[in-house]
Coordinates of C-alpha atoms and ligand atoms in Angstrom, one line a residue:
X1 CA 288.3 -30.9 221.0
X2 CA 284.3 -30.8 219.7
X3 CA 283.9 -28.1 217.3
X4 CA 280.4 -28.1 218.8
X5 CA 281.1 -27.2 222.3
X6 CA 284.1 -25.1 222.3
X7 CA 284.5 -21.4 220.6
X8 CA 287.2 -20.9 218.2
X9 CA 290.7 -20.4 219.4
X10 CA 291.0 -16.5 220.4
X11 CA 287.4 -15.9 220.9
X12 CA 285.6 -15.8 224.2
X13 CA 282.1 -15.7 225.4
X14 CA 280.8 -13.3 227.5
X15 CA 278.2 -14.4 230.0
X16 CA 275.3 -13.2 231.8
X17 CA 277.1 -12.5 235.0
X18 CA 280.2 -10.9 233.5
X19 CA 278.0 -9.0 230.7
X20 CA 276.6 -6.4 232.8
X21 CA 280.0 -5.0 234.0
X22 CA 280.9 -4.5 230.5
X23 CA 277.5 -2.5 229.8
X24 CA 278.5 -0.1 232.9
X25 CA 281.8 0.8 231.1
X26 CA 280.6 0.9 227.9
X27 CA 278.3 3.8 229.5
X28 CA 280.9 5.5 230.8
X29 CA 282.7 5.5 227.5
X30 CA 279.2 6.3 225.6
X31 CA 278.5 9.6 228.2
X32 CA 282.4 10.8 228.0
X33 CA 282.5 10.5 224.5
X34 CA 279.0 12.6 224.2
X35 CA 280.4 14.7 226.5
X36 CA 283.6 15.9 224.4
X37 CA 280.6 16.1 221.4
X38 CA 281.8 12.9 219.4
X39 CA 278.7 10.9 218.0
X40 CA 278.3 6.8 217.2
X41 CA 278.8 5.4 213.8
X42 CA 278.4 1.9 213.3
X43 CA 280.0 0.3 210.1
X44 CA 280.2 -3.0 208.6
X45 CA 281.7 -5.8 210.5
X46 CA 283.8 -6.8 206.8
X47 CA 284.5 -4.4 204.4
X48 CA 286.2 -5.0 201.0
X49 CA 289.7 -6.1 201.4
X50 CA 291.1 -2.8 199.6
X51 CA 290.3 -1.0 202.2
X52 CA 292.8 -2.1 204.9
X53 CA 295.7 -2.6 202.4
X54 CA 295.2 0.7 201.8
X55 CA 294.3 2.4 205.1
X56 CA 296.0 0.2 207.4
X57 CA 299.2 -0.5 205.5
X58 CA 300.8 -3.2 203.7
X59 CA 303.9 -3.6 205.2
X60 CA 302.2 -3.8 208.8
X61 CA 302.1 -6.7 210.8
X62 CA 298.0 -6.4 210.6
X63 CA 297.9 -6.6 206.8
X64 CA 301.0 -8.8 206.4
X65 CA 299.9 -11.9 208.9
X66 CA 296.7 -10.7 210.9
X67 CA 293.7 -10.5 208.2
X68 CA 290.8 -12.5 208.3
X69 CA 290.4 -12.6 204.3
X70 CA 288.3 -14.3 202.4
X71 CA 286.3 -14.5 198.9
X72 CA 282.6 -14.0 199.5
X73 CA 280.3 -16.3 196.8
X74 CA 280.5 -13.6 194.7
X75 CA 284.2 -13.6 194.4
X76 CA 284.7 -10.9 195.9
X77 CA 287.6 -10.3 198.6
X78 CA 286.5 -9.7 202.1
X79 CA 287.9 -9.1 205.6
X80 CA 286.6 -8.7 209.3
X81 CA 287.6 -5.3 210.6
X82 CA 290.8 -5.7 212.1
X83 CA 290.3 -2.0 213.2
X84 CA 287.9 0.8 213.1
X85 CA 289.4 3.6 211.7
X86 CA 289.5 2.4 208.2
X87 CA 285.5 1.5 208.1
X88 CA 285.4 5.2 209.7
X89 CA 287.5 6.6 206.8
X90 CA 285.3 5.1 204.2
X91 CA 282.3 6.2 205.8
X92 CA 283.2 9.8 205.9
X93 CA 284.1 9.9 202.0
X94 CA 281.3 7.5 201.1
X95 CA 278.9 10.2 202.9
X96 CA 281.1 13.3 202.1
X97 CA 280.9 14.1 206.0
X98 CA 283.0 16.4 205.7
X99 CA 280.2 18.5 204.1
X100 CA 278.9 18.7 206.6
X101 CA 280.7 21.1 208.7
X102 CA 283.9 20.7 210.7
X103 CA 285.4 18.8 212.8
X104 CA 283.6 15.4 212.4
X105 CA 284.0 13.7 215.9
X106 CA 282.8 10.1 216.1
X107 CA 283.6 7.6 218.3
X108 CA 282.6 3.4 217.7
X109 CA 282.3 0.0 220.1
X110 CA 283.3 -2.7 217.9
X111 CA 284.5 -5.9 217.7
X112 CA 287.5 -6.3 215.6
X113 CA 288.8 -9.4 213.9
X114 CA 292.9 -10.5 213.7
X115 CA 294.4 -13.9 213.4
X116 CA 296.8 -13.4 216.4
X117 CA 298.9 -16.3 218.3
X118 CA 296.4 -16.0 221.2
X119 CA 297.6 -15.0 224.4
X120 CA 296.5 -12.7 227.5
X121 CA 295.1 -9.6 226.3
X122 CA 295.8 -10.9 222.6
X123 CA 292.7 -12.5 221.2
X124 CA 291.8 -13.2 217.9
X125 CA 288.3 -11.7 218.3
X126 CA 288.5 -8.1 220.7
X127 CA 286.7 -5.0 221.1
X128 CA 287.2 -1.9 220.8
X129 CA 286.3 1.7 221.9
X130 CA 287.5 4.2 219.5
X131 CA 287.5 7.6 218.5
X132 CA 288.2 9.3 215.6
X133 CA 288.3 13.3 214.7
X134 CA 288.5 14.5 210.8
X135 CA 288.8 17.8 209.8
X136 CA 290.8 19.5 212.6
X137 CA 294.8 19.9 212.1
X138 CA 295.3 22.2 215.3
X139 CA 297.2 20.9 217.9
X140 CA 294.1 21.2 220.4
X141 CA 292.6 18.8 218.5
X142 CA 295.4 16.2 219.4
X143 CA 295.6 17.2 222.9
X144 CA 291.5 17.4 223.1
X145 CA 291.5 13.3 221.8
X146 CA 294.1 12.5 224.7
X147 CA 292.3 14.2 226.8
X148 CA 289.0 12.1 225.8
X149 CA 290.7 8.9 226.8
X150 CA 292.6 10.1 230.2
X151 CA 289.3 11.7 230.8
X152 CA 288.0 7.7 230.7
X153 CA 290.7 6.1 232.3
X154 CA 290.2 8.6 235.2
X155 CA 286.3 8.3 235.2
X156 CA 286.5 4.4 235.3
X157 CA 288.9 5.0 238.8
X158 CA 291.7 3.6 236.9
X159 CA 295.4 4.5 238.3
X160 CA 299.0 4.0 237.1
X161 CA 298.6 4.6 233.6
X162 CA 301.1 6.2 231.9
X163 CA 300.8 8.1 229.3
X164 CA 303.9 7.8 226.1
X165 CA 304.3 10.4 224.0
X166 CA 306.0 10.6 220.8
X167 CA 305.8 12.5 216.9
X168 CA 306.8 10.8 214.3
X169 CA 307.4 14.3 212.2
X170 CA 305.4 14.4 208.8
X171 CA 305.9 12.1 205.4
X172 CA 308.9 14.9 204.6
X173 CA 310.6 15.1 207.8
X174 CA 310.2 11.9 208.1
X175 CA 311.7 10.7 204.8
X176 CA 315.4 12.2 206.0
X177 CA 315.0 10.2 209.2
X178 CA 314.1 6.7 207.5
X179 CA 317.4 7.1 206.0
X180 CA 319.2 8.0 209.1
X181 CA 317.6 5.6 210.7
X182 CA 318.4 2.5 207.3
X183 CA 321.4 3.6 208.1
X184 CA 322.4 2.9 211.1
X185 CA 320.4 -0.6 211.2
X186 CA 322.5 -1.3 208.2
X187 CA 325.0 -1.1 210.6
X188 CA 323.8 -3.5 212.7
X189 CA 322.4 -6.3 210.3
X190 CA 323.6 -9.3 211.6
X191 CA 321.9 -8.5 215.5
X192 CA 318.3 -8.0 213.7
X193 CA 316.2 -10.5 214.2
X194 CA 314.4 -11.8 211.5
X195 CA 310.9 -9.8 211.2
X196 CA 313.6 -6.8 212.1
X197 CA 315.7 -7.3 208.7
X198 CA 312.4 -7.6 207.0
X199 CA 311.1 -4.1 208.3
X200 CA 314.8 -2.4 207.6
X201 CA 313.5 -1.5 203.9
X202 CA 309.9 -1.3 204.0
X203 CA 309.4 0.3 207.7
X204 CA 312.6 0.8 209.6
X205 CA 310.5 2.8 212.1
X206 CA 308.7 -0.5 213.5
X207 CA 312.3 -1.5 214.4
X208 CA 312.1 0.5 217.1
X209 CA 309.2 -1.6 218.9
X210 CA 310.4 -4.6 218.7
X211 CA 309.8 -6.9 221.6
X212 CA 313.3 -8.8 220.6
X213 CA 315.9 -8.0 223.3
X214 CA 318.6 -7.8 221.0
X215 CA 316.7 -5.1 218.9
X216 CA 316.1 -3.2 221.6
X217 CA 319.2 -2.8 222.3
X218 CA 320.0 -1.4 219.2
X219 CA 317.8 0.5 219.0
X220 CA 318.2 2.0 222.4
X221 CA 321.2 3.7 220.3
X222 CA 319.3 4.7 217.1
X223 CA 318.9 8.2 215.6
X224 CA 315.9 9.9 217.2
X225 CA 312.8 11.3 215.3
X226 CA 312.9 14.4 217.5
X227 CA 316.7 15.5 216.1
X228 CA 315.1 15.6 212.4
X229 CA 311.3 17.1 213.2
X230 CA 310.8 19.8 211.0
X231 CA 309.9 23.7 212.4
X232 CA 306.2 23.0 212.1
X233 CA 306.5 19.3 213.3
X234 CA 308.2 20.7 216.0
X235 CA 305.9 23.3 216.7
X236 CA 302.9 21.2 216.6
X237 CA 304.1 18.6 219.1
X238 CA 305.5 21.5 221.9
X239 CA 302.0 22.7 221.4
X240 CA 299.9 19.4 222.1
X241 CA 302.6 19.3 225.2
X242 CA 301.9 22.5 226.6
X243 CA 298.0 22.0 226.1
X244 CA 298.2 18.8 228.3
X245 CA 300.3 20.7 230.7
X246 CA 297.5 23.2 231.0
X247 CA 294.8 20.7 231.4
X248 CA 297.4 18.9 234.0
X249 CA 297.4 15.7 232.0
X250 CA 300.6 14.3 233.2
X251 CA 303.0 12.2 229.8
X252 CA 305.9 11.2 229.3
X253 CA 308.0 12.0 225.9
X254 CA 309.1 8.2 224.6
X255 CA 310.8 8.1 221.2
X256 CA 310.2 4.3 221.0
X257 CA 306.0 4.8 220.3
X258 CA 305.9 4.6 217.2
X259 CA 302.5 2.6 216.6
X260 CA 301.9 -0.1 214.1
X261 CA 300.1 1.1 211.5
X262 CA 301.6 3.1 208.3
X263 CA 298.7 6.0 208.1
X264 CA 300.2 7.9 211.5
X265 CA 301.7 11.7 211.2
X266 CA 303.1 13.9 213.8
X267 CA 301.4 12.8 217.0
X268 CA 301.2 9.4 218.4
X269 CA 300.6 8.2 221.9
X270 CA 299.9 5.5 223.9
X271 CA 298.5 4.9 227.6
X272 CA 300.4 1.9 229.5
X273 CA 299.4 -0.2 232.2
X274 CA 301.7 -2.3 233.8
X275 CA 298.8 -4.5 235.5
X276 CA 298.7 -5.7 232.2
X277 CA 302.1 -8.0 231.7
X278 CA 303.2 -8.6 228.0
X279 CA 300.5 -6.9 226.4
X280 CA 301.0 -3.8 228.1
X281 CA 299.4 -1.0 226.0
X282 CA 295.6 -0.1 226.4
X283 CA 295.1 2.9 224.5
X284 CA 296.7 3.8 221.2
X285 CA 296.0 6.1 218.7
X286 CA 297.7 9.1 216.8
X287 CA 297.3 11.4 214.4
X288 CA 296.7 10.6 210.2
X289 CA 296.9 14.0 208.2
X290 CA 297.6 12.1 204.8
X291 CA 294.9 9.2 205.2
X292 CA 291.6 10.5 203.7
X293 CA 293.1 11.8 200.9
X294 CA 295.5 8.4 200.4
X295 CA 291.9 6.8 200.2
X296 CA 290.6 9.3 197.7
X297 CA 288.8 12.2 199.4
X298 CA 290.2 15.7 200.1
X299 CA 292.7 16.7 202.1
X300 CA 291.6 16.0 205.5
X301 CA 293.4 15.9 208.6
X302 CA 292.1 13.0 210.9
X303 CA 293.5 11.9 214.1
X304 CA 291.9 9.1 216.6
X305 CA 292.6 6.1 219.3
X306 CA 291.3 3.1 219.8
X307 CA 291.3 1.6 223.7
X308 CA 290.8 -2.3 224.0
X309 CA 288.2 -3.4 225.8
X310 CA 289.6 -6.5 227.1
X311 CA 292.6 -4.9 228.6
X312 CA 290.6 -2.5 229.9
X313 CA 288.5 -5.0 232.0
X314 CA 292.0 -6.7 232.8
X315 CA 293.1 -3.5 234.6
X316 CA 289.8 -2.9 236.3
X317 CA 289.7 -6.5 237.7
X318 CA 293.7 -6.0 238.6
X319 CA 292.9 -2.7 240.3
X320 CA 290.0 -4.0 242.4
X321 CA 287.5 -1.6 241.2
X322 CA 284.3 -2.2 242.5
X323 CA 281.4 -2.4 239.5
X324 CA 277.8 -2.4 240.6
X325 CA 276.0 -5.4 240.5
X326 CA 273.1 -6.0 237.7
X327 CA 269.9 -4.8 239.7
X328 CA 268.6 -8.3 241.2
X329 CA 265.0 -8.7 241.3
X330 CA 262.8 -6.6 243.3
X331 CA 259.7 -8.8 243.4
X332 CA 259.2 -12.6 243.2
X333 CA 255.6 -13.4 243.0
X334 CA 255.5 -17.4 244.2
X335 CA 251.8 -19.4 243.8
X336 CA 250.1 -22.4 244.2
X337 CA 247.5 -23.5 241.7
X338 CA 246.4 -22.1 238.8
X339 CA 244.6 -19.2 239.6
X340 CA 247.0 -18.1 241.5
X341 CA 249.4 -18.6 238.8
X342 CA 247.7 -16.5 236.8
X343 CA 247.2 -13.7 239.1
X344 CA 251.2 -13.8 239.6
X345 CA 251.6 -13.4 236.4
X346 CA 249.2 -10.4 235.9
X347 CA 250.5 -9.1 238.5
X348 CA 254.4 -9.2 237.5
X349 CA 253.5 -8.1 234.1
X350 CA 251.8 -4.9 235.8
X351 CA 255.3 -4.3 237.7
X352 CA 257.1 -4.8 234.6
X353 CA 254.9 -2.0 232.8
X354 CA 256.0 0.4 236.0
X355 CA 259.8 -1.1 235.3
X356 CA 259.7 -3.0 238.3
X357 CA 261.9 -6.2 238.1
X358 CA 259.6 -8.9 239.0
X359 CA 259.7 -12.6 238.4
X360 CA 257.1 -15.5 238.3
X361 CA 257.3 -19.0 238.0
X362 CA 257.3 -20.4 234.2
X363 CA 258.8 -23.9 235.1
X364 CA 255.4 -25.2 236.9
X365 CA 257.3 -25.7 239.7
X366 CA 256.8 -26.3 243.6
X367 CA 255.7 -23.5 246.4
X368 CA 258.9 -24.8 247.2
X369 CA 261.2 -24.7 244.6
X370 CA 259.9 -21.2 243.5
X371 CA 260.6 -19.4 247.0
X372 CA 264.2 -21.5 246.6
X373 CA 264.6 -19.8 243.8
X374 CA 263.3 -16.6 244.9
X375 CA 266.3 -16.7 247.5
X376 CA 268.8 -17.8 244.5
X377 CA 267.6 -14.7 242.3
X378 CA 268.2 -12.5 245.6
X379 CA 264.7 -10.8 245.3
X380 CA 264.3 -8.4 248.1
X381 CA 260.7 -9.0 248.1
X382 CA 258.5 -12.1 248.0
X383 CA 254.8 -12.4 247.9
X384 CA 252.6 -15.6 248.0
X385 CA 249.3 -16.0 246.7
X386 CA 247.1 -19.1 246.7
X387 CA 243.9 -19.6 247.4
X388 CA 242.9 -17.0 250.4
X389 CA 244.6 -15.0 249.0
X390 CA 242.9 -14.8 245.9
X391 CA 239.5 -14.8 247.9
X392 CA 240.5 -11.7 250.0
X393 CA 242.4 -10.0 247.3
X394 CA 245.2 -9.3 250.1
X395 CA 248.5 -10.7 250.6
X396 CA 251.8 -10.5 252.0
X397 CA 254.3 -8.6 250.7
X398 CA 257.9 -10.1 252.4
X399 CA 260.9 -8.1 252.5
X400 CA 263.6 -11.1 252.6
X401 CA 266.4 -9.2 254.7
X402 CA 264.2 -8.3 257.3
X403 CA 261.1 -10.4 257.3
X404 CA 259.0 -8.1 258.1
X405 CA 255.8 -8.3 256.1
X406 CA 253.2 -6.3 254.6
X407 CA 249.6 -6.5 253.6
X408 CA 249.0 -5.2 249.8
X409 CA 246.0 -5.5 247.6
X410 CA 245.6 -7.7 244.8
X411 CA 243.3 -5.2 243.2
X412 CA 243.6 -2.2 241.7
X413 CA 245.8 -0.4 244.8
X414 CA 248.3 -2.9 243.8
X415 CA 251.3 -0.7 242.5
X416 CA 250.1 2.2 244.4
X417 CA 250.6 0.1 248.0
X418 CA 253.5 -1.5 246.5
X419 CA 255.4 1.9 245.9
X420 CA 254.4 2.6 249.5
X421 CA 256.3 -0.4 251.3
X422 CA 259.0 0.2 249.1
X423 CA 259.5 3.8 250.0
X424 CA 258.6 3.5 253.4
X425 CA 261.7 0.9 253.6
X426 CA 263.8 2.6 251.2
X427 CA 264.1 5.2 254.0
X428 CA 264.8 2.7 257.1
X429 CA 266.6 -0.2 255.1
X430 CA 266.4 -1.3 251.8
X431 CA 269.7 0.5 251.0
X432 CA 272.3 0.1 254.1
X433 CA 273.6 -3.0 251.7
X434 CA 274.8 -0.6 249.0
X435 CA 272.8 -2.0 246.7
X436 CA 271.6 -0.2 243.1
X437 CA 268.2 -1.2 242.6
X438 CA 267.4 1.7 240.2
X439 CA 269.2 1.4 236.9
X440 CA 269.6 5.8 236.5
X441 CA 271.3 5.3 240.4
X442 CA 274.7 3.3 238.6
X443 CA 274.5 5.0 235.0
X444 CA 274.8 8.2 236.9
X445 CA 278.5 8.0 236.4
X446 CA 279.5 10.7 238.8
X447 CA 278.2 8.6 241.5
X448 CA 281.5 7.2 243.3
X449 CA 281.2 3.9 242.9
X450 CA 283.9 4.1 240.3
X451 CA 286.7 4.9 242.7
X452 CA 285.6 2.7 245.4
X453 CA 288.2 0.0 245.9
X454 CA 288.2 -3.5 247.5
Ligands
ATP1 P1 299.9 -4.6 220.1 O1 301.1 -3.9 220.1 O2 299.4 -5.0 221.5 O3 299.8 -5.7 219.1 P2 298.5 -2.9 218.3 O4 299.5 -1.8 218.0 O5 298.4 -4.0 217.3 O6 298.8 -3.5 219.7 P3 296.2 -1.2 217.8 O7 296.0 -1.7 216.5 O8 296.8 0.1 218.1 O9 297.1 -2.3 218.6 O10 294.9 -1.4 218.7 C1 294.5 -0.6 219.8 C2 294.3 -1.4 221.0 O11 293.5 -2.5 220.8 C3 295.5 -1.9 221.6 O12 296.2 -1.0 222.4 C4 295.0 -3.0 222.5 O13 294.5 -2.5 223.7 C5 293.8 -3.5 221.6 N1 294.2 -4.7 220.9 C6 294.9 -4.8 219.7 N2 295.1 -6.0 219.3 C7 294.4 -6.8 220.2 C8 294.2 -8.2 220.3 N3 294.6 -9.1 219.4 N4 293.5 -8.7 221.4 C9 293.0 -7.8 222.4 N5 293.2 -6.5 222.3 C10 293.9 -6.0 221.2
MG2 MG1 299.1 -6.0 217.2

């Protein structure tokens, strides 16, 4: 392997023709998230180690095995986000946000950082779309965030999620069941696998996700957190059910979601795809009523999700949804000689001011090896100058599909006949391929090219 040509293990590139499909989802998630009133906040791709002990939890699996940790040349200890909510937490408190007024809704795109044995959908760097809500304790709020990220899932065309429902009850509800539930894995010892016996003391909750056949099993017969929810645990979760119901946001109660990290309370969900395989969760999130104040601010309630990008992609290439292309090139202005050349390239940079995607030739290359490029680019239009041309300040504008050709100025009328051809055929044919040429045509995201399938 050359450490000069190949990426880490658990990283990928993403290239030019795969790129722009991302950038079409991220502005679906972008204009939902705006849309449910949740702004951007960008934080620091390492923060001080602290942080995610603290925040995330030291008995999970993130802090235990998945950190990427190390002493900066000050000696300090640092780590690459494994997760967004914690650089969200320490945001809020090191900008009082919550002085502001609230709920604080913010929502991030990051890429997180965890040193995972690699497989599909498990990378060691991933992305993520999150959101995060401080401030609001109502039950509303929870079913508001669930509705955030159905409300993407459903945007994006995306079918056979499922959405897993659960509360895990409050630190003092909670505390009873822990023992219940020590209890009667106790019980069980010898069956546990090894990870399993480890959790029994620290997080017997995390038992009951484990992938280990033989734990599930067991804990297919465990105590459930629903029998020991207190009155207001209780209360709160039929509440986030019944506001679903309302907004017809189908879920299904499972007492086995009981997410990963320590800082959840009440509320935690998960949406589940199974064109995923192993790695079958896309969404997760919950709710976190004790973690501002754990970290040192007031008492805050906080709740929040985080989707995964690259499972999300996974399921929109499984599906079949149909993504618009990135706009190809509207105008390839081919020459010979180097006037010409020149004149092309006034000329492009003149359609380029209007936001016209237009192309020259910068390789000094043949009449014929530009228009072969020209094809290769798919530019709907060519246009050829050379000498005549230059003399009469006229030439021919081609539309490729059709061949049909057009006389434009070189001068000043330039744009103006330009924009004429174009809408003159925009009318008759430039669009019976389905093609976007105008960027506001595809960011429009009511348009249906989201639900079109193969
Ligand atoms: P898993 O059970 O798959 O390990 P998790 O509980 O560790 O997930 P979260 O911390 O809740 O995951 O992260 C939220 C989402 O981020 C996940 O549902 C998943 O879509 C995505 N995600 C988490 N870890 C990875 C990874 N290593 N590679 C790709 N995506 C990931
Ligand atoms: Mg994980």
């Amino acid at each position: 392997m050359s450490l000069l040509t190949q990426a880490p293990k658990g990283t990928q590139d993403l290239l030019p023709k795969d790129s722009f499909r991302w950038q079409v989802v991220e502005e679906v998630l972008r204009n939902e998230a705006a849309s449910y009133g949740f702004g951007e906040i960008r934080t620091p791709v390492f923060e001080h180690t602290e942080l995610f002990q603290r925040s995330v939890g030291e008995t999970t699996d993130v802090v235990q095995k998945e950190m990427y940790t190390f002493l900066d040349k000050g000696n300090r200890s640092i780590t690459l986000r494994p997760e967004g909510t914690a650089g969200a937490v320490r945001a809020l408190l090191e900008h009082a946000l919550y002085n502001d007024g609230l709920p604080v809704k913010t929502y991030y795109l990051t890429s997180c950082y965890r040193y995972e044995n690699t497989q599909k959908g498990r990378l060691r760097e991933f992305h993520q779309f999150g959101a995060e809500v401080f401030g609001a304790a109502a039950p509303s709020a929870d079913a508001e965030l669930i509705a955030l990220a159905h409300d993407i899932f459903e945007r994006l065309g995306i079918e056979n999620l499922s959405l897993e429902l659960n509360s895990i009850g409050c630190p003092e509800c909670r505390a009873t069941y822990h023992t219940a539930l020590k209890e009667y894995f106790a019980g069980h010892k010898e069956q546990l696998c090894g990870t399993c016996l480890n959790r029994l003391d620290r997080n017997p909750m995390r038992i009951l996700d484990c992938k280990n056949p033989k734990c599930a099993e067991i804990a297919d017969h465990a105590p459930r957190m629903k029998d020991y929810l207190c009155d207001d645990c209780r209360q709160h979760f039929d509440s986030v059910k019944k506001y679903l119901d309302s907004a017809g946001i189908a879920y299904s109660v499972n007492p086995m979601i009981v997410r990963g990290l320590d800082y959840y309370t009440r509320t935690v969900f998960e949406f589940v795809s199974s064109d995923l395989g192993a790695q079958s969760t896309v969404c997760g999130g919950g709710r976190y009523d004790g973690l501002v104040k754990e970290m040192g601010g007031p008492q805050t309630a906080g709740l929040g999700f985080a989707i995964g990008l690259e499972r999300l992609m996974m399921i929109l290439e499984a599906q079949g949804i149909q993504m618009p292309p990135q706009p190809a090139c509207e105008v390839y202005v081919a020459s010979l000689g180097e006037a010409a050349q020149e004149k092309a390239f006034q000329l492009v940079h003149e359609m380029r001011q209007a936001s016209i995607i237009s192309e020259c030739d910068i390789c000094a290359r043949s009449l014929k090896a530009q228009m072969k490029y020209a094809d290769k680019i798919g530019a709907q239009f060519t246009l050829v100058l050379g000498d005549d041309e230059l003399a009469n300040q006229t030439a021919q504008l081609k539309h490729m599909k059709t061949g049909e050709k057009f006389a434009v100025s070189l001068g000043k009328d330039f744009l103006r006949d330009y924009v004429s051809v174009h809408s003159h055929l925009e009318e008759t044919t430039l669009n019976v391929d389905g093609t976007f040429t105008n960027l506001d045509v595809f960011m429009n995201t009511d348009s249906e090219i989201f639900t079109e399938k193969n």
